[in-house]
Amino acid sequence: MKLIIQIPCLNEAETLAIALAELPREVEGFSTVEWLIIDDGSTDNTAEVARRNGVHHVVRHPVNRGLAEAFMTGIDACLKLGANVIVNTDADNQYNGADIPKLTTPVLAGDADIVIGARPISETEHFSWIKKKLQHLGSWAVRVASRTEVADAPSGFRAISREAAMRLNVFNAYTYTLETIIQAGQSNMRIISVPIRTNADLRPSRLVKSISSYVQRSLATILRVFVIYKPLKFFAFFGAIFTFAGVIAGARFLWYLLEDNGEGHIQSVIFCALCIIAGLLLFMMGVIGDLIATNRKLLERINLRLQHIEHQRD
């Protein structure tokens, strides 16, 4: 059994050595433990620091492509290198490397496809009050969208089985954390959370440049993924709202018409027609989206089979 620990990096020369020093060389249940760094177009000597500190594999993007792209590049590289389980962590030493066995044990036992480390957010001193509340709110929204019980959705400290890794697809370039959970939940993968420890803050987060920006991007990600995986439910919901409003407006006009006073309420007829048309259009968009989603599922199955064939050859 091979475990590969991957770390996406962007200009992490100052903190990478500290993070690597925390990583285990041996983990119970695995005969081989290897480290992989994804250098996402760093302009410092991140790759050189990685090699000096005993990293087995370094994959480099010629330009910065974003955290999500770096994550998926690492997943692809780990699969090609024969990883049975992949652990993803951060280069800023936010997560405690000694907790990696907590993540891998449920995967090895066959109890989970993805295990996500849940940080003690309420006790994390360098998180502001508003950030703690938004973290909890965001995790709740992801739980609803993904139908899972993930306690800390933005956590990047996670273990992924080989089969789950081959099924993951990330469309958003901003971050992989929320999207992969919703996608996995909607695809009926087994996801669990385990409590983990965190280390002292070494540098400010590069992903959360401002609370408002992070909230907007996170909400957009959740909405987009939900539209991709549940288009009929999404568009039918809003279509029903417009249709209901149209029916109310039409009923209002008929009431006045029966009272012999419909002459001055022609605007209700116009509003009724517009709302019902909009509702029908939204419902049709949902039907079309559902057909596209069905094709996407078939393509995902084909892609999974192709990956099985490709990695068997490797």
Phi, psi and omega in degrees: 000132181245132173250130173241127177261118182251146180225110171291135185226143170218106180053057183250025184300328184283331185247344187299317181299323179294316180295319181294325180296337181274345186280144180280148173268342178225138177225134182302133180100351182238136176277336181225134174234122180234156178248143178225132178249133173254107180273104187274063177071036180296146177257000175254196183261043180304313182297320180294318177299319180299313181294321180296334184259020170083022176289133185284324186223135176233121176247134187234133169274134178295333177225163179290123182247355179103158185298318182296318178296318179297319178300312182290326174299318177296317179301313180298318180294318180297319179297317179294331179276001174086025180292133172274328176222140179242130173249129177254134177217179185255156181276352182268010177062029178295321185262150181276114183298335179292347180270003180303319177302332177296328180280319187281333184301312179296328178292314179297324181284352181079017181270347183206152173267326179224133177238127184245130179285124180265115181286153174281074189301318183296334181260001182281114189292323185278001173271128177290165180301315182292324179294321178297315181295320180291326177298315179295319180294317179297318179296322177297316180297319179293322177299318180294314183291328185261349183059041178237180179243037182292125184278329185223082186299321182286357182295130177266001181270102187208151175249140185228131177289161181300317181296317179295321181298323180289342182264351183281139173222133181243124181262334185268133181278347187286302180208152180263343194299308183286317185297316182294327178292312181297316180299315180295319179295317179290339178265010176064030170280154182270118181238131175228163176246146173229142180290136179228167179260157177237160179258175178297149181288124180265333180201161178294152179295135177272341179279321181260083179285329174208148183300315183297317180296318181295318180297315180299314181292322180294316178297319178297321179295313180299315181297315182297315181294322179295320177297321180294318187264336179226059185294321182296315179297319182295306184287328178294325179299309180288328176296322179294324178297312180296318180296318179298317178298321179294319179295320178298316179296321178294319179295323178299315180296316180297324178300311179293327179295317179292337177271011181061032180222037183272354185298323184268012185236030180297335179297333177294324178294315180297314180297320178300313182296315180298315182294317181293320177297315179298319179298317179294321178297317179297319179296319178295322175299322178296319179297314179297316178300323180294321177295319177295319179297324177296317177296323179297320179297320177295320178294324177296321178295317178297316179298320179297317179295320178296321178294320177301315180295315182297315183285336174293324178292322180295000000 
